[in-house]
Short mmCIF file of C-alpha atoms and ligand atoms in Angstrom, two decimals:
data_model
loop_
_atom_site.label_atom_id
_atom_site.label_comp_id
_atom_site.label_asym_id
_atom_site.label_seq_id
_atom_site.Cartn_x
_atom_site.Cartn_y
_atom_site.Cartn_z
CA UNK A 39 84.20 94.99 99.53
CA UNK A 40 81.09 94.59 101.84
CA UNK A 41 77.86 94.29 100.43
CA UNK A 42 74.09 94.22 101.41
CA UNK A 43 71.72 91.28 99.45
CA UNK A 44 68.26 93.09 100.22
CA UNK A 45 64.91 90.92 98.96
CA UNK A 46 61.43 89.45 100.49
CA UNK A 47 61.77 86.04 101.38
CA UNK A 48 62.92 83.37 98.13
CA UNK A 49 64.58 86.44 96.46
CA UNK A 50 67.53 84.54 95.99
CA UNK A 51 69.44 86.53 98.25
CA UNK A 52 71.27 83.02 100.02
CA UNK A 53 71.38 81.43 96.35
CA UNK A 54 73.72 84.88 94.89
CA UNK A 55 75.68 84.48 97.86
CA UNK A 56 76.72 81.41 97.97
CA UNK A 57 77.82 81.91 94.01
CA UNK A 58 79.71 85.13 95.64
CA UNK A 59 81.23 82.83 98.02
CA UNK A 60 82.76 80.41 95.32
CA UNK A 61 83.66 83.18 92.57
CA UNK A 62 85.10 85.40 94.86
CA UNK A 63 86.49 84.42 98.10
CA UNK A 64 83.40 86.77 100.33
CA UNK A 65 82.21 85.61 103.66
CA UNK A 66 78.56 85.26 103.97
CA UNK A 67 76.96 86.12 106.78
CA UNK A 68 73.19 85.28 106.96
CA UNK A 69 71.63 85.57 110.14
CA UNK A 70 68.98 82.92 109.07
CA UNK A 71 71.58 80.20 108.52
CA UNK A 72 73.20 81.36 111.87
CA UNK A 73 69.76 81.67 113.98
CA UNK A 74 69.00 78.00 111.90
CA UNK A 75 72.40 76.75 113.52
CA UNK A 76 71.49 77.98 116.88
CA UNK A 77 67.92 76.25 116.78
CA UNK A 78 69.86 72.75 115.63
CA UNK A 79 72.28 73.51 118.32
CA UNK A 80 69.84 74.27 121.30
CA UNK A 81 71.62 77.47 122.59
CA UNK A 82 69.94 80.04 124.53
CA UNK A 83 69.36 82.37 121.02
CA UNK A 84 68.39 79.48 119.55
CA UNK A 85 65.44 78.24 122.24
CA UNK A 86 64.48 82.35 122.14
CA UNK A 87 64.57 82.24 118.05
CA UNK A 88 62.56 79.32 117.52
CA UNK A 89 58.78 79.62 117.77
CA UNK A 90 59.29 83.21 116.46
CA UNK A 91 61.43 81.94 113.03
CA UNK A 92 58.41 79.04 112.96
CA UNK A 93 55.72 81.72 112.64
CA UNK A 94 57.69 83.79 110.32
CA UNK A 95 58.39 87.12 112.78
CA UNK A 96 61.25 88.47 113.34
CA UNK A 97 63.92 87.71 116.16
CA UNK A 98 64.56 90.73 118.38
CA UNK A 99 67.05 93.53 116.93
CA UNK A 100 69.63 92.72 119.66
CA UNK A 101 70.05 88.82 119.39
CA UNK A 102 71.04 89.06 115.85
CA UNK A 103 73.10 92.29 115.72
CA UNK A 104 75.41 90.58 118.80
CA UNK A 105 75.82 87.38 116.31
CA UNK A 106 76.64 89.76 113.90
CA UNK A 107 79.39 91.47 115.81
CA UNK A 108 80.87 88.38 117.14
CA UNK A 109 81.48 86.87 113.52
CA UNK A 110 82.42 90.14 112.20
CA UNK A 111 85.57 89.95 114.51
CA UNK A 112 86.55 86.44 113.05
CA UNK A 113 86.90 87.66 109.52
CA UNK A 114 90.69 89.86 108.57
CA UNK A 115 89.94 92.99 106.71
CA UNK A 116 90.79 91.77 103.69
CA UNK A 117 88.02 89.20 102.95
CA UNK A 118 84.44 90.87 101.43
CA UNK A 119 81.40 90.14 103.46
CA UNK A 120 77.77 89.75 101.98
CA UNK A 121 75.44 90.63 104.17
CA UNK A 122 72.32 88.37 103.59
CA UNK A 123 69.12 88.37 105.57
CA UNK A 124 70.33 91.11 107.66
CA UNK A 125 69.71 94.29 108.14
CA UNK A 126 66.10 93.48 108.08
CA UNK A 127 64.75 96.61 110.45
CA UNK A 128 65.97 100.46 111.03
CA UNK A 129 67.63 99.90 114.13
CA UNK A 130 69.26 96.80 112.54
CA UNK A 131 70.77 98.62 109.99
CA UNK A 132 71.69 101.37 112.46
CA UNK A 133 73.89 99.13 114.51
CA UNK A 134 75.11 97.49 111.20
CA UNK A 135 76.44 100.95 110.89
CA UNK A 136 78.30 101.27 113.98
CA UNK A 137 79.68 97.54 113.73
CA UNK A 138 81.12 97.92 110.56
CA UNK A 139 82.70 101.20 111.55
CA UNK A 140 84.18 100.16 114.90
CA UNK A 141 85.90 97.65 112.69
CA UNK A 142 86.92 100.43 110.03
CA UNK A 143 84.86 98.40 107.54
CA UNK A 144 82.53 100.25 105.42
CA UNK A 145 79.76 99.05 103.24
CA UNK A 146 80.19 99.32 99.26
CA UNK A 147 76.63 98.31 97.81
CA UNK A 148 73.24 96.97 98.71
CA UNK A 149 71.81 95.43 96.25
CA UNK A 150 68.42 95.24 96.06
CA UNK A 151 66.96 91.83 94.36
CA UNK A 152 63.51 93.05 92.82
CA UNK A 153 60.52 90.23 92.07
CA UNK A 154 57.57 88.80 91.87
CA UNK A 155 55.93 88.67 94.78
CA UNK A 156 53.58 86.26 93.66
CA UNK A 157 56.69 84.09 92.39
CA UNK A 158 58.51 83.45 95.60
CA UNK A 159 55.31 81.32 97.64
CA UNK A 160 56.72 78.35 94.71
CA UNK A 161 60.51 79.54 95.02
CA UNK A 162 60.06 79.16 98.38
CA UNK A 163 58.05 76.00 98.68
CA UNK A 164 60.13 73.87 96.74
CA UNK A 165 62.97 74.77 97.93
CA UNK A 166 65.53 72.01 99.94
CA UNK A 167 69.48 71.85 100.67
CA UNK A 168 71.56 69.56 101.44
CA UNK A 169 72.04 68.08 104.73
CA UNK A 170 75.53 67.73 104.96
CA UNK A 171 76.97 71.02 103.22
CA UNK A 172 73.92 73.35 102.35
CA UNK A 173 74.16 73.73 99.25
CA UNK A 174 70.55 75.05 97.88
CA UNK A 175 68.56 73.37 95.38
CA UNK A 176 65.02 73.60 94.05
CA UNK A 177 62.60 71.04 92.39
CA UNK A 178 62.00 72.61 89.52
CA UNK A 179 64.83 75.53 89.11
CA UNK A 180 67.82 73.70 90.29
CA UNK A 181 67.54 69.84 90.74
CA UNK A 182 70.83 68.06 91.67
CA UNK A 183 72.91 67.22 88.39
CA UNK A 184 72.32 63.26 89.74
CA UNK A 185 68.95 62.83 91.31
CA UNK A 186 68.99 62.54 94.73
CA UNK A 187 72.94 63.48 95.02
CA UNK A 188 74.46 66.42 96.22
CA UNK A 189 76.40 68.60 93.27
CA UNK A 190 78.72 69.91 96.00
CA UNK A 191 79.68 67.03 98.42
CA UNK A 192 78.13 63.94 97.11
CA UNK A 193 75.90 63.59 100.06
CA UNK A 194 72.19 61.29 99.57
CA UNK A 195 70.38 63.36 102.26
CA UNK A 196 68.44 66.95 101.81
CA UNK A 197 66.51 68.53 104.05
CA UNK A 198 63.66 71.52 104.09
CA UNK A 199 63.01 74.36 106.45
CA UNK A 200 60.24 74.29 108.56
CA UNK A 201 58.78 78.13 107.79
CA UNK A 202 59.12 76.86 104.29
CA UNK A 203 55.50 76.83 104.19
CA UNK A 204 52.79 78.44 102.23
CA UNK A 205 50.92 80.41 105.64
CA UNK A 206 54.48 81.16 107.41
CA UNK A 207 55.66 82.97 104.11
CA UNK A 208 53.21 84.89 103.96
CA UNK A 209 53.48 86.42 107.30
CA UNK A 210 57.22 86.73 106.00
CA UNK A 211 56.30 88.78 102.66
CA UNK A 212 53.99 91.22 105.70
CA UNK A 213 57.10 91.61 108.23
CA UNK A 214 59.17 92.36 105.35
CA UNK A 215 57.25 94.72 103.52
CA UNK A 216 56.19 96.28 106.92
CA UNK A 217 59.68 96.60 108.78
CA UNK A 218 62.64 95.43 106.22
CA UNK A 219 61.86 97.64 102.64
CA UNK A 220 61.39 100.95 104.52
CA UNK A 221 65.19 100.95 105.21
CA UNK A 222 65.81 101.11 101.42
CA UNK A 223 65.90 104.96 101.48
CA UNK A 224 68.41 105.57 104.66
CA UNK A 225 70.84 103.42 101.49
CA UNK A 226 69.48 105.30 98.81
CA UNK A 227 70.21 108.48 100.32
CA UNK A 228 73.97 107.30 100.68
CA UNK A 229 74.02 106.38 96.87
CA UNK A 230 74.80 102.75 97.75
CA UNK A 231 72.03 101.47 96.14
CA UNK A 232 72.01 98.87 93.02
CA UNK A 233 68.87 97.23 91.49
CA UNK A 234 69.24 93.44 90.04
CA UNK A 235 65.95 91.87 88.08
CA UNK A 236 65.73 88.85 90.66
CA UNK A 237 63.03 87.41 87.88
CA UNK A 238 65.83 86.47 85.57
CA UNK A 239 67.67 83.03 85.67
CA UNK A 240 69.93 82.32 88.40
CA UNK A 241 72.79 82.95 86.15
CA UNK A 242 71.74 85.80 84.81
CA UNK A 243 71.15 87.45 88.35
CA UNK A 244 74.87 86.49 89.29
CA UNK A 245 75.99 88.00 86.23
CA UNK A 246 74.30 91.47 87.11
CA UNK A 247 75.64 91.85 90.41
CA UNK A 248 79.21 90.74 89.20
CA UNK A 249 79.14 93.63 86.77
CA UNK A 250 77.69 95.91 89.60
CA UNK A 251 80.92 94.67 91.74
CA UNK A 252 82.93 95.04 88.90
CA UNK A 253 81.82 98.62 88.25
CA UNK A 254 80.89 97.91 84.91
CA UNK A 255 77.50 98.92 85.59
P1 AP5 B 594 66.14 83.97 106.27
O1 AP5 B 594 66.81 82.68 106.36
O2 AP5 B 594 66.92 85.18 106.01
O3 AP5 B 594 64.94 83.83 105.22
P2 AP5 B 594 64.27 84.86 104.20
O4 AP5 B 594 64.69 86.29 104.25
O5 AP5 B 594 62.83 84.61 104.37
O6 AP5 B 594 64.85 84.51 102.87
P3 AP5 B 594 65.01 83.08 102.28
O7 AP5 B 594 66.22 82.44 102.82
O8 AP5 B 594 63.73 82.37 102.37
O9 AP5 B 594 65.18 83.46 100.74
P4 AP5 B 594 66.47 83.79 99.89
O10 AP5 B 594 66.33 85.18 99.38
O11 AP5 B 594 67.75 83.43 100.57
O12 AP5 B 594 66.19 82.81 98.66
P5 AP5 B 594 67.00 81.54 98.13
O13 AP5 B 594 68.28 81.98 97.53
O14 AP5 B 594 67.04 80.47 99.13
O15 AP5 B 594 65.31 84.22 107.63
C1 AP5 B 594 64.50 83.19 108.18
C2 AP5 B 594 63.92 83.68 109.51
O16 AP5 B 594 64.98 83.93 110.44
C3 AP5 B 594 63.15 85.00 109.45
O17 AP5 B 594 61.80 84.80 109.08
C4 AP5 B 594 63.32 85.51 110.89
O18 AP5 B 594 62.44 84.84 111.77
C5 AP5 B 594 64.74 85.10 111.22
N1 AP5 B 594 65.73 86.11 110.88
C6 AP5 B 594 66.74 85.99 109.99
N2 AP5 B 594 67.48 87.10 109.91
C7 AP5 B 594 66.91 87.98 110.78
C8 AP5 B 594 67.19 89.32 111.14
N3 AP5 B 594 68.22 90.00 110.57
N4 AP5 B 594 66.38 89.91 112.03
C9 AP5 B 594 65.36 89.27 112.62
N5 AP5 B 594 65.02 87.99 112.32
C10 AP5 B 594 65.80 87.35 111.40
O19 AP5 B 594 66.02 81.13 96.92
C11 AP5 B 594 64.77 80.52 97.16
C12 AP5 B 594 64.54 79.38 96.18
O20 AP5 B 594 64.37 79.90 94.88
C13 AP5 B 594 65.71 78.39 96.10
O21 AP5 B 594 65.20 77.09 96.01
C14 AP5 B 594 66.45 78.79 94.83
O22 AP5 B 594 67.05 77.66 94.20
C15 AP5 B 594 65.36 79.39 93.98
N6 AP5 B 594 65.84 80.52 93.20
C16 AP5 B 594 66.70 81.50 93.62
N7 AP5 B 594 66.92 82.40 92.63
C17 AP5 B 594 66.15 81.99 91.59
C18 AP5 B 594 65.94 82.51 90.26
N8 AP5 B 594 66.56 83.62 89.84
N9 AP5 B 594 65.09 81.82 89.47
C19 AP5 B 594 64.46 80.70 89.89
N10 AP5 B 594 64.63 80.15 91.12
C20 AP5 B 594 65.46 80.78 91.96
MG1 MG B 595 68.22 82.64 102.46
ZN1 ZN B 596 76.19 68.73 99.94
#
């Protein structure tokens, strides 16, 4: 099963996946963690992505559909891929299209996380991971069990993302009102389209898109 998380910025779209990940075996592919990597790496996509990640635009259609593609062809055809962070434009989602069908994959559901916007500027400001495996944490919605100790791998050090800032995310909410929501329909006119209240608890949210994967709703 391959499915689309669609949602402005703090959504929750990296926080359901990574539940995904650990309930049910799916790959996620986020082309933010991957364009992060490349930043911390200092590849050639990653000296391109930088300043334009930093002020909260968008990298160009072709640098993230070829990362795309190239970790599309490590993953077997049994193993479910969530899409997250990506397709954010039309042509985006066009080559998603021909990627997934070159590979005789096929997308299942996107599912559209619906909020607040006025919610996500403190989602997204308080926001830090861990250092060592990513896991995602928050300081007021999901503090480590033991302060200042990662849940996952028992690491001491956390770290924040730079265009984790009030100004940068709000040219984020403009590019993806402007460029990512109007590719909504092209799904909607495929029928592939499932709505999840992203307002609810954390659990909650993972418990409406298991019983959209589950068919049960
Ligand atoms: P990307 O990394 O994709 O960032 P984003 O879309 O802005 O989304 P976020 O990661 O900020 O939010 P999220 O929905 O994952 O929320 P999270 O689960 O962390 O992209 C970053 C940049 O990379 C872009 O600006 C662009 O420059 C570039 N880029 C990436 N992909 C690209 C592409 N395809 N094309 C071009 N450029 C691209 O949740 C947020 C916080 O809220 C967390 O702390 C979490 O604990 C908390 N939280 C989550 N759910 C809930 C809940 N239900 N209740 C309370 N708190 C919650
Ligand atoms: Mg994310
Ligand atoms: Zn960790």
């Amino acid at each position: 099963m391959d499915i689309i998380l669609l949602g402005p910025p703090g959504a929750g779209k990296g926080t359901q996946a990574e539940r995904l990940v650990a309930d049910r075996g799916m790959v996620q592919l986020s082309t933010g963690d991957m364009l992060r990597a490349a930043v911390k790496a200092g590849t050639e996509v990653g000296l391109k992505a930088k300043a334009v990640m930093d002020a909260g635009e968008l990298v160009s259609d072709e640098i993230v559909s070829a990362i795309i593609g190239e970790r599309l062809d490590q993953i077997d055809h049994a193993t479910g891929v969530i899409f997250d962070g990506y397709p954010r434009t039309r042509a985006q989602a066009e080559s998603l299209d021909t990627l997934l069908g070159d590979r005789g994959r096929k997308l299942d559901y996107v599912i559209e996380l619906e909020v607040d916007e006025d919610a996500l500027v403190e989602r997204i400001t308080g926001r830090f991971t861990c250092a060592v495996c990513g896991a995602g944490y928050h300081d007021k919605f999901k503090l480590p069990k033991v302060p200042g100790t990662c849940d996952v791998c028992g690491s001491h050090e956390f770290k924040r993302r730079p265009d984790d800032n009030a100004e940068t995310v709000r040219t984020r909410m403009v590019e993806y009102r402007a460029k990512t929501a109007p590719i909504l329909p092209i799904y909607e006119a495929r029928g592939l389209v499932r709505r999840v209240d992203g307002m609810a608890d954390i659990d909650h949210v993972t418990q409406a898109i298991e019983a959209i994967l589950d068919g049960k709703a």
